mmCIF file of C-alpha atoms in Angstrom:
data_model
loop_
_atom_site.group_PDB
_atom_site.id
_atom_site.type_symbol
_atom_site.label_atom_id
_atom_site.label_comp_id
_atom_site.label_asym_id
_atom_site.label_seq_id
_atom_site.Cartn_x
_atom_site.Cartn_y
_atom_site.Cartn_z
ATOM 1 C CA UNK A 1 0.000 0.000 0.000
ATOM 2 C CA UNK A 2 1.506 3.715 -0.400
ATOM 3 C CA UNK A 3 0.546 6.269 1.148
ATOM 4 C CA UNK A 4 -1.108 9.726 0.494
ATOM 5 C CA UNK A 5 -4.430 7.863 -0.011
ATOM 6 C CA UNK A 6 -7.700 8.859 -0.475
ATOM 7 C CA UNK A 7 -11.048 7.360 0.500
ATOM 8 C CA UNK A 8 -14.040 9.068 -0.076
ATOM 9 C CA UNK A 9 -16.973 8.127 1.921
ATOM 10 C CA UNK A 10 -20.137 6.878 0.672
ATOM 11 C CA UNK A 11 -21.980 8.232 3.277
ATOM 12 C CA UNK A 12 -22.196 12.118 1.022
ATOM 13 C CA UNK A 13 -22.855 10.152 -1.768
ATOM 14 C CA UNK A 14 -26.592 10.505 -3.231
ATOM 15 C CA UNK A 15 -28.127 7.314 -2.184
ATOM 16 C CA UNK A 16 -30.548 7.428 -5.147
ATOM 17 C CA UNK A 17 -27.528 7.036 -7.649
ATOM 18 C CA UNK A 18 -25.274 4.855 -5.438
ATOM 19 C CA UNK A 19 -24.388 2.842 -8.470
ATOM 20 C CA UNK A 20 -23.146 5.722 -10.539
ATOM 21 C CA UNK A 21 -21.195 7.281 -7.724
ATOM 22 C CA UNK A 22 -19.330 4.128 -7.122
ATOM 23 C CA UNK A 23 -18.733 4.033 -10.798
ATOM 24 C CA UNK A 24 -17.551 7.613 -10.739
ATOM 25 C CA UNK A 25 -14.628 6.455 -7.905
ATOM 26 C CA UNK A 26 -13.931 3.333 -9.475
ATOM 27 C CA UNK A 27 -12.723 5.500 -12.505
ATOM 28 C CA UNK A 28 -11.267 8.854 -10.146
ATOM 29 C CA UNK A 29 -7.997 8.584 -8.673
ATOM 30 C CA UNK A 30 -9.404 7.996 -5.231
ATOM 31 C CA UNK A 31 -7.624 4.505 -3.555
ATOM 32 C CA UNK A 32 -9.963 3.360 -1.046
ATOM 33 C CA UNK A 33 -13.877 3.574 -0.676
ATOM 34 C CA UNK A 34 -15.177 4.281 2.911
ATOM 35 C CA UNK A 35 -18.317 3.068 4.360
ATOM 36 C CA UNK A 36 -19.444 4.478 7.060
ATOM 37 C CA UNK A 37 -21.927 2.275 9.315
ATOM 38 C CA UNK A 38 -23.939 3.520 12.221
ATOM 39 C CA UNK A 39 -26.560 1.604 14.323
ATOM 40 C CA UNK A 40 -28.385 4.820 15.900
ATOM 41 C CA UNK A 41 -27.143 3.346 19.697
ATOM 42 C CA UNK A 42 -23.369 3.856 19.611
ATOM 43 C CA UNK A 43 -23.495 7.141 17.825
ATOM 44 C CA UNK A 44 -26.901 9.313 17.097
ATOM 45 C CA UNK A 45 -27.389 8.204 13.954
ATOM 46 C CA UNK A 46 -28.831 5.144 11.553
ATOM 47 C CA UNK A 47 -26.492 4.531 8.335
ATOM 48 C CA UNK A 48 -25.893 1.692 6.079
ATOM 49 C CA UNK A 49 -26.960 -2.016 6.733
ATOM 50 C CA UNK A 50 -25.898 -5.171 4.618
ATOM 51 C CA UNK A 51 -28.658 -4.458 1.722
ATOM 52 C CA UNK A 52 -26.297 -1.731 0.972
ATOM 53 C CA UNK A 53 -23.230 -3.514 1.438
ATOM 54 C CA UNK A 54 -24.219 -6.068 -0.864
ATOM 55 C CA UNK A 55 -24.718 -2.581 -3.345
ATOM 56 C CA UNK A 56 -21.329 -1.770 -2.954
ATOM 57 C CA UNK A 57 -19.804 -5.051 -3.424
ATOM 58 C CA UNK A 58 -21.348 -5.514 -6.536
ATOM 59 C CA UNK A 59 -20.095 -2.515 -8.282
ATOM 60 C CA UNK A 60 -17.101 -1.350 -6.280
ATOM 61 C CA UNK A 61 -13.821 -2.290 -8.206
ATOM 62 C CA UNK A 62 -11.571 -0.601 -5.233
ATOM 63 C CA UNK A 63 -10.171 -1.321 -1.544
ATOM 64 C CA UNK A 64 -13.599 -1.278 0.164
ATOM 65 C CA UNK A 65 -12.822 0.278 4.208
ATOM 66 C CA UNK A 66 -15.696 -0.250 6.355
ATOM 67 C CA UNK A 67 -15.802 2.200 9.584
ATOM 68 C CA UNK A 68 -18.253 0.392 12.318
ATOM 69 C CA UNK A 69 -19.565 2.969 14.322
ATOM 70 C CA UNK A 70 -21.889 0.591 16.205
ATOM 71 C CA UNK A 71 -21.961 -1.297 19.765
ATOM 72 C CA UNK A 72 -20.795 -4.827 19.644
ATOM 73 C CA UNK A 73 -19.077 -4.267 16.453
ATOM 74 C CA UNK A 74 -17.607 -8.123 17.273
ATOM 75 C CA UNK A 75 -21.229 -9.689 16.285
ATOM 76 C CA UNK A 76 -21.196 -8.215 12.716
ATOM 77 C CA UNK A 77 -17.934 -8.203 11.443
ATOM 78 C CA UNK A 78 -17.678 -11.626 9.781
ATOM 79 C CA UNK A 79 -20.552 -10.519 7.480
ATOM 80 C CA UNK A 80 -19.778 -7.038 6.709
ATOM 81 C CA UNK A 81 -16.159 -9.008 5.420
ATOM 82 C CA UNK A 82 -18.540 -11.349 3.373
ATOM 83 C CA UNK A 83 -20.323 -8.430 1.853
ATOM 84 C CA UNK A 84 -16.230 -7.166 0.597
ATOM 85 C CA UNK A 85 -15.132 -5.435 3.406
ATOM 86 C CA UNK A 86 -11.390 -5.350 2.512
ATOM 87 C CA UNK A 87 -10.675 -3.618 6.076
ATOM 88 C CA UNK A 88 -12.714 -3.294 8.978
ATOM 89 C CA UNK A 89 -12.573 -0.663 11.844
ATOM 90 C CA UNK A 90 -14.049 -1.039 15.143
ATOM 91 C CA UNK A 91 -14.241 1.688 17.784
ATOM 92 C CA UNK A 92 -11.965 1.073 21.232
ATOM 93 C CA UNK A 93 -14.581 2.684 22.768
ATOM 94 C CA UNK A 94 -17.053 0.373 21.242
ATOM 95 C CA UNK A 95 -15.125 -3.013 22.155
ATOM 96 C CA UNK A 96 -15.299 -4.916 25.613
ATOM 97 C CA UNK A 97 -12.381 -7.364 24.079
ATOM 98 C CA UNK A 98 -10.702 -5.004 21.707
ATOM 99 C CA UNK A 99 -7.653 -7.280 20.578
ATOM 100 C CA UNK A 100 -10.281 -10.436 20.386
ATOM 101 C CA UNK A 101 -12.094 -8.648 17.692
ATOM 102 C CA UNK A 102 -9.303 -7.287 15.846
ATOM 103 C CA UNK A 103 -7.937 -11.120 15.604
ATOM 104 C CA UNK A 104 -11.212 -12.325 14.276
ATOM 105 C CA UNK A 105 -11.177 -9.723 11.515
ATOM 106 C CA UNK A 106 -7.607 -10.661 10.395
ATOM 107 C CA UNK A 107 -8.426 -14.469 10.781
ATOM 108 C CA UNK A 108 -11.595 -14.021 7.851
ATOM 109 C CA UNK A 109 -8.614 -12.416 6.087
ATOM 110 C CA UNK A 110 -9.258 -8.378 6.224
ATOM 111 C CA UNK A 111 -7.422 -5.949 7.408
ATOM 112 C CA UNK A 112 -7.778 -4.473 10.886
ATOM 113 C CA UNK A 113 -8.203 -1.022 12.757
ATOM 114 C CA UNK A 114 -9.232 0.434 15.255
ATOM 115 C CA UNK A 115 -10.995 4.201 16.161
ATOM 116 C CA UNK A 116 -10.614 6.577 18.316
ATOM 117 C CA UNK A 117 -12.864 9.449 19.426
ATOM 118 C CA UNK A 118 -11.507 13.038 19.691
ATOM 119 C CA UNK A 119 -11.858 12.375 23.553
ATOM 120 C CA UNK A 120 -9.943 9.799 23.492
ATOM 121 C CA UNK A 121 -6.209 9.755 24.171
ATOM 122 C CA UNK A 122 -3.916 7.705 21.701
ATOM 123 C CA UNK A 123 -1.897 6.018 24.770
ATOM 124 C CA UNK A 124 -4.815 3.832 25.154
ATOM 125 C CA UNK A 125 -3.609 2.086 21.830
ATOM 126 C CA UNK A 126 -0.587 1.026 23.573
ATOM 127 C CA UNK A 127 -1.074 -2.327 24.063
ATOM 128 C CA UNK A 128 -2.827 -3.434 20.933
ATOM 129 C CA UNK A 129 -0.638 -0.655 18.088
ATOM 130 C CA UNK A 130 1.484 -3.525 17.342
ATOM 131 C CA UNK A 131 -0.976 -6.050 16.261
ATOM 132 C CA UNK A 132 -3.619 -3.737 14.354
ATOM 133 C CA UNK A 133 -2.951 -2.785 10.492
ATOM 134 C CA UNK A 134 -4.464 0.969 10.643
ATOM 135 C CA UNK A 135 -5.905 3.610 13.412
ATOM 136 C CA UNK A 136 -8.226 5.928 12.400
ATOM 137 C CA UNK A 137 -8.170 9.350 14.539
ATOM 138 C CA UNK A 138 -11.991 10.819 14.192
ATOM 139 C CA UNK A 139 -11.247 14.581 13.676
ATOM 140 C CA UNK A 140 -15.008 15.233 14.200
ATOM 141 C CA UNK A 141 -17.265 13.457 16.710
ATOM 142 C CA UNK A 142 -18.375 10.646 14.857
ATOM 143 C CA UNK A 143 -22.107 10.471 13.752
ATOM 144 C CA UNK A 144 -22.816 12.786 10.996
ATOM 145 C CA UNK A 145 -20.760 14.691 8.161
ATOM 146 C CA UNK A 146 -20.423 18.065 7.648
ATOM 147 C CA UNK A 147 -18.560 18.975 11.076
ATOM 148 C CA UNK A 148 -15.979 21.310 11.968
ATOM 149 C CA UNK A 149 -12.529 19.889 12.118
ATOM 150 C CA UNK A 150 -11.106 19.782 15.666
ATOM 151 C CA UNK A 151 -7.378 21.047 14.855
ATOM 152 C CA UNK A 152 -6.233 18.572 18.265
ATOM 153 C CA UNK A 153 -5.869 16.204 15.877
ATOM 154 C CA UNK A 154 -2.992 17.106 14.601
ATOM 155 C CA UNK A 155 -1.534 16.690 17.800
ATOM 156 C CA UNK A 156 -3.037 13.363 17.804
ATOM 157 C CA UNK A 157 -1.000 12.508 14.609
ATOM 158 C CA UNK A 158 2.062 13.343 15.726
ATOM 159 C CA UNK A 159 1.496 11.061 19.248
ATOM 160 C CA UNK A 160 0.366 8.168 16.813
ATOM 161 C CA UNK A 161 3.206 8.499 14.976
ATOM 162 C CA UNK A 162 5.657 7.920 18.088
ATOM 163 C CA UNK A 163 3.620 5.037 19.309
ATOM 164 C CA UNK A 164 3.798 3.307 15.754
ATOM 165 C CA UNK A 165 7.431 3.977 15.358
ATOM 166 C CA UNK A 166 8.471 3.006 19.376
ATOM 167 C CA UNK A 167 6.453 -0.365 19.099
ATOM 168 C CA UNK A 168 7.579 -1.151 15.345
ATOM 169 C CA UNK A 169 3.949 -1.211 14.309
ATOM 170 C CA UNK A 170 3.375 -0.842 10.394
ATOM 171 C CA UNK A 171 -0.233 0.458 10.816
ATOM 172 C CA UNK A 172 -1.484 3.580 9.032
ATOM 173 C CA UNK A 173 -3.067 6.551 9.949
ATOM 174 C CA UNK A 174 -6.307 7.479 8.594
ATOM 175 C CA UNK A 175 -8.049 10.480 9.706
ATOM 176 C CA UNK A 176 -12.136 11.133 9.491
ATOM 177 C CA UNK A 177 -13.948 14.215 9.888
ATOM 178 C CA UNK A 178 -13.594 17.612 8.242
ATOM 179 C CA UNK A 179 -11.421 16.868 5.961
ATOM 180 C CA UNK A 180 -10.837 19.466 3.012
ATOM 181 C CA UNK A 181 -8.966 21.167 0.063
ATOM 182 C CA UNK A 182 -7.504 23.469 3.224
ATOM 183 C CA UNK A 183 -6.197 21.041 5.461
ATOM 184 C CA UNK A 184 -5.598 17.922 3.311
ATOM 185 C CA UNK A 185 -1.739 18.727 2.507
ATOM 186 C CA UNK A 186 -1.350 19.668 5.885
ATOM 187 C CA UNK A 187 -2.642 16.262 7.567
ATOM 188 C CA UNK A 188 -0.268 14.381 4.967
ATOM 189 C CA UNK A 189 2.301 16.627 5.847
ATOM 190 C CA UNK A 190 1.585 15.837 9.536
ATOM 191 C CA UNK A 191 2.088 11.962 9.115
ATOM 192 C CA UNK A 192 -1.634 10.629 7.978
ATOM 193 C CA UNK A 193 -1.651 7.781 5.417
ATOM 194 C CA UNK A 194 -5.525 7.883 4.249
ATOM 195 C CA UNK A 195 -8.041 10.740 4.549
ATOM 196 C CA UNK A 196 -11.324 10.187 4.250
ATOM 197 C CA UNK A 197 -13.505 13.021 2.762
ATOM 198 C CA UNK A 198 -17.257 13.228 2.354
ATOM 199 C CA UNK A 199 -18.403 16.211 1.801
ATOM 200 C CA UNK A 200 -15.602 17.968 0.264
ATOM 201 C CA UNK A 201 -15.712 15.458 -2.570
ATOM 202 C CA UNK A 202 -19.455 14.999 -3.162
ATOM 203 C CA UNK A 203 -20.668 18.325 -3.233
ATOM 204 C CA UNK A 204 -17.864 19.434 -5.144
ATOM 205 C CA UNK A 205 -18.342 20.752 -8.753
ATOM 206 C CA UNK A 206 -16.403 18.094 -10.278
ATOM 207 C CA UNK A 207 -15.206 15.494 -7.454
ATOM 208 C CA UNK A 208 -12.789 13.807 -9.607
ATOM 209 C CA UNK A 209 -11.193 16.905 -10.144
ATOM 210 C CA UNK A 210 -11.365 17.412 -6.126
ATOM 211 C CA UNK A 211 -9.863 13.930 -5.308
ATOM 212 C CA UNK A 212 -6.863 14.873 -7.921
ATOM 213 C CA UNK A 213 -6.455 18.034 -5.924
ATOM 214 C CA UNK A 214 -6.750 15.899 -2.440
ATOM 215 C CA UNK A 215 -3.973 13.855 -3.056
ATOM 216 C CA UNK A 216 -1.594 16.874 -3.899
#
């Protein structure tokens, strides 16, 4: 995998043309499509289920990143990988038995990651950076797009960073939440891997031509 990635999330995307808007990414220069799933408990909103899932499995031709923002992430994440889940991210604050639920999602043969909250301090990931293969810093609180980037995160980076590097861990860092044409460079520049961007890229003029300009 390189870096500098983009993954746009499906989440801005007009649910009435799914198909074409997958077909749009497929053929843009973005590397990853994001899925963001919420279960109206863990965070104050209802997203996409496995109907959808099975949407985006049939037409996506990318890396397919699937961000559970749901309680008991552990019971669902076998299916969401059968429904093309190439990666699967679970919330710490979500998991009772955090590292028994990132095994499980490497053992069906995805990748692994695991989310923080903007609350939450990145020395909780101590004992489990070594055995996950990406953390995602939320850079909004997570629930709906549209929000207001918190600028801590950039802080946030730059303590991931040291924990990845001091425990010889080869995740990446992917940040969600805010993410724009102003601060994109910037968060790359600050040691992220994958940005995710919603709304900057779907209610964009041309988002193709917005992805290009992402990745710069």
């Amino acid at each position: 995998m390189k870096t500098k990635l983009i993954a746009p999330s499906l989440l801005s995307a007009d649910f009435g043309n799914l198909q074409r808007d997958i077909e749009m990414l497929n053929n843009s220069q973005a590397d990853w499509l994001h899925v963001d799933v919420m279960d109206g408990r863990f965070v104050p909103n209802i997203s996409f289920g496995f109907p959808v899932m099975k949407t985006i499995q049939q037409h996506a031709k990318k890396f397919v990143d699937v961000h559970l923002m749901i309680l008991e992430p552990e019971k669902y994440v076998e299916e969401f990988i059968d429904y093309g889940a190439d990666l699967v991210s679970v919330h710490y604050e979500a998991c009772v038995h955090l590292y028994r639920t990132i095994n499980l999602i490497q053992s069906k043969g995805a990748k692994a990651g695991v989310v923080l909250n903007p609350s939450t301090p990145v020395l909780m990931l101590e004992d489990i950076i070594a055995d996950v293969d990406l953390v995602l810093l939320m850079s909004v609180n997570p629930g709906f797009g549209g929000q207001k980037f918190i600028e801590n995160t950039y802080k946030k980076i730059a303590e991931t960073k040291d924990l990845i590097l001091s425990n010889n861990s080869t995740a990446f860092i992917q940040i969600d939440g805010g993410v724009n044409l102003d601060n994109a460079s910037k968060l790359f520049d600050a040691g992220a891997d994958v940005l995710v961007a919603g709304n900057a890229v779907f209610s964009s003029e041309s988002p193709e031509k917005t992805i290009e300009l992402l990745k710069v």
